[in-house]
């Protein structure tokens, strides 16, 4: 015969089982019900090729368009680069760089006369070890690669800048840098 104590135990067991079943179903429903169709964000597509900036090489450029731009694309754009546009873009660089002759460097080195200057050589500026060891001069080629991806070109650089993201903007900035000298350096043809 079932006494009341045993009945309580049984009722408790039944109740626990029911709770477990409903609880589990609720958790399953919650998860199923809230699965979004798509994630709430989409990754940006690769930036469009700079076709408009390279009318001469149009067809060729489109056919050979690489999946990701690199420093060589920047150099290819230099001969038609726009230094005036580069001057406007250079405002971003001015967060860290001055570029007037003789002016004391700020966060980064003074960029007056930087084209063909020895890397890491502005007097009185404390460069990173990586930059001091890089070697060579800031030719157009080296500037293009550095500005396109500072961290990739000089791993360990203290220039905390990800590049402008647009090869034609990068070419324009380099064209502007080339004007900042007593004797401006002609752009490559
Ligand atoms: C957030 C700050 C910052 C920004 C923005 C920035 N730079 Fe720099 N830049 C630096 C620092 C710091 C260095 C020194 C790097 C080192 O020693 O590793 C540097 C170094 C350089 C150098 C090497 C110069 C030399 O004397 O060897 C060039 C060229 C340069 N920057 C160009 C640019 C240009 C062009 C832009 C804009 C498109 C830019 N930087 C934006 C901080 C910055």
Tab-separated table of C-alpha atoms in Angstrom, residues 88-189:
chain	number	residue	atom	x	y	z
A	88	UNK	CA	43.497	66.638	-49.841
A	89	UNK	CA	44.046	62.994	-48.906
A	90	UNK	CA	47.246	63.941	-47.105
A	91	UNK	CA	45.055	65.497	-44.371
A	92	UNK	CA	44.725	61.958	-43.023
A	93	UNK	CA	48.480	61.678	-42.774
A	94	UNK	CA	48.662	65.019	-40.963
A	95	UNK	CA	47.158	63.376	-37.918
A	96	UNK	CA	50.725	62.165	-37.377
A	97	UNK	CA	53.006	63.907	-39.892
A	98	UNK	CA	54.121	67.434	-40.595
A	99	UNK	CA	55.610	68.067	-44.016
A	100	UNK	CA	56.938	71.616	-43.904
A	101	UNK	CA	60.633	72.107	-44.412
A	102	UNK	CA	62.512	72.198	-41.113
A	103	UNK	CA	59.485	71.677	-38.875
A	104	UNK	CA	59.966	69.412	-35.839
A	105	UNK	CA	58.443	65.938	-36.288
A	106	UNK	CA	55.286	65.029	-34.373
A	107	UNK	CA	53.973	61.447	-33.997
A	108	UNK	CA	55.699	60.419	-37.212
A	109	UNK	CA	58.757	61.830	-38.989
A	110	UNK	CA	58.599	65.050	-41.027
A	111	UNK	CA	57.776	64.085	-44.626
A	112	UNK	CA	59.328	67.077	-46.367
A	113	UNK	CA	61.641	65.767	-49.089
A	114	UNK	CA	60.833	62.140	-48.263
A	115	UNK	CA	60.965	60.839	-51.857
A	116	UNK	CA	64.356	59.179	-52.347
A	117	UNK	CA	65.305	59.937	-48.734
A	118	UNK	CA	67.112	57.196	-46.826
A	119	UNK	CA	64.580	55.219	-44.798
A	120	UNK	CA	64.382	56.078	-41.120
A	121	UNK	CA	66.762	59.023	-41.436
A	122	UNK	CA	64.882	62.178	-40.408
A	123	UNK	CA	67.187	63.883	-37.884
A	124	UNK	CA	65.986	63.778	-34.300
A	125	UNK	CA	63.148	61.343	-34.927
A	126	UNK	CA	63.113	58.064	-32.983
A	127	UNK	CA	62.160	55.363	-35.516
A	128	UNK	CA	61.116	51.835	-34.654
A	129	UNK	CA	63.828	49.224	-34.750
A	130	UNK	CA	62.035	47.647	-37.731
A	131	UNK	CA	62.240	50.881	-39.705
A	132	UNK	CA	65.855	51.488	-38.757
A	133	UNK	CA	66.730	48.037	-40.075
A	134	UNK	CA	64.672	48.204	-43.265
A	135	UNK	CA	67.413	49.782	-45.345
A	136	UNK	CA	67.369	51.549	-48.700
A	137	UNK	CA	65.613	54.711	-49.829
A	138	UNK	CA	62.027	55.827	-50.247
A	139	UNK	CA	61.806	55.341	-53.990
A	140	UNK	CA	58.343	55.555	-55.539
A	141	UNK	CA	58.272	51.781	-55.553
A	142	UNK	CA	59.091	51.482	-51.855
A	143	UNK	CA	56.649	54.242	-50.895
A	144	UNK	CA	53.888	52.532	-52.855
A	145	UNK	CA	54.441	49.248	-51.091
A	146	UNK	CA	54.727	50.863	-47.660
A	147	UNK	CA	51.657	53.085	-48.011
A	148	UNK	CA	49.589	50.282	-49.426
A	149	UNK	CA	50.230	48.152	-46.374
A	150	UNK	CA	52.618	49.604	-43.785
A	151	UNK	CA	52.549	46.557	-41.521
A	152	UNK	CA	53.101	44.085	-44.334
A	153	UNK	CA	56.003	46.031	-45.840
A	154	UNK	CA	57.724	46.884	-42.531
A	155	UNK	CA	56.585	44.318	-39.963
A	156	UNK	CA	56.978	45.931	-36.560
A	157	UNK	CA	56.661	49.513	-37.825
A	158	UNK	CA	55.200	51.959	-35.369
A	159	UNK	CA	53.191	53.659	-38.092
A	160	UNK	CA	49.749	52.545	-36.965
A	161	UNK	CA	47.963	53.050	-40.235
A	162	UNK	CA	46.277	50.435	-42.387
A	163	UNK	CA	46.822	52.053	-45.746
A	164	UNK	CA	44.279	54.130	-47.632
A	165	UNK	CA	42.569	51.110	-49.165
A	166	UNK	CA	42.438	52.660	-52.631
A	167	UNK	CA	45.462	52.295	-54.929
A	168	UNK	CA	44.543	55.480	-56.800
A	169	UNK	CA	44.354	57.487	-53.553
A	170	UNK	CA	47.710	56.053	-52.572
A	171	UNK	CA	49.216	57.027	-55.916
A	172	UNK	CA	47.784	60.552	-55.538
A	173	UNK	CA	49.326	60.946	-52.081
A	174	UNK	CA	52.706	59.809	-53.367
A	175	UNK	CA	52.427	62.294	-56.242
A	176	UNK	CA	51.793	64.994	-53.647
A	177	UNK	CA	54.778	63.859	-51.533
A	178	UNK	CA	56.928	64.216	-54.648
A	179	UNK	CA	56.077	67.941	-54.793
A	180	UNK	CA	57.345	68.492	-51.233
A	181	UNK	CA	60.966	69.236	-52.055
A	182	UNK	CA	63.157	72.123	-53.195
A	183	UNK	CA	63.517	70.192	-56.429
A	184	UNK	CA	60.369	68.067	-56.849
A	185	UNK	CA	61.044	64.546	-58.057
A	186	UNK	CA	59.401	63.861	-61.440
A	187	UNK	CA	56.850	61.040	-61.399
A	188	UNK	CA	57.755	57.857	-63.269
A	189	UNK	CA	56.433	57.884	-66.840
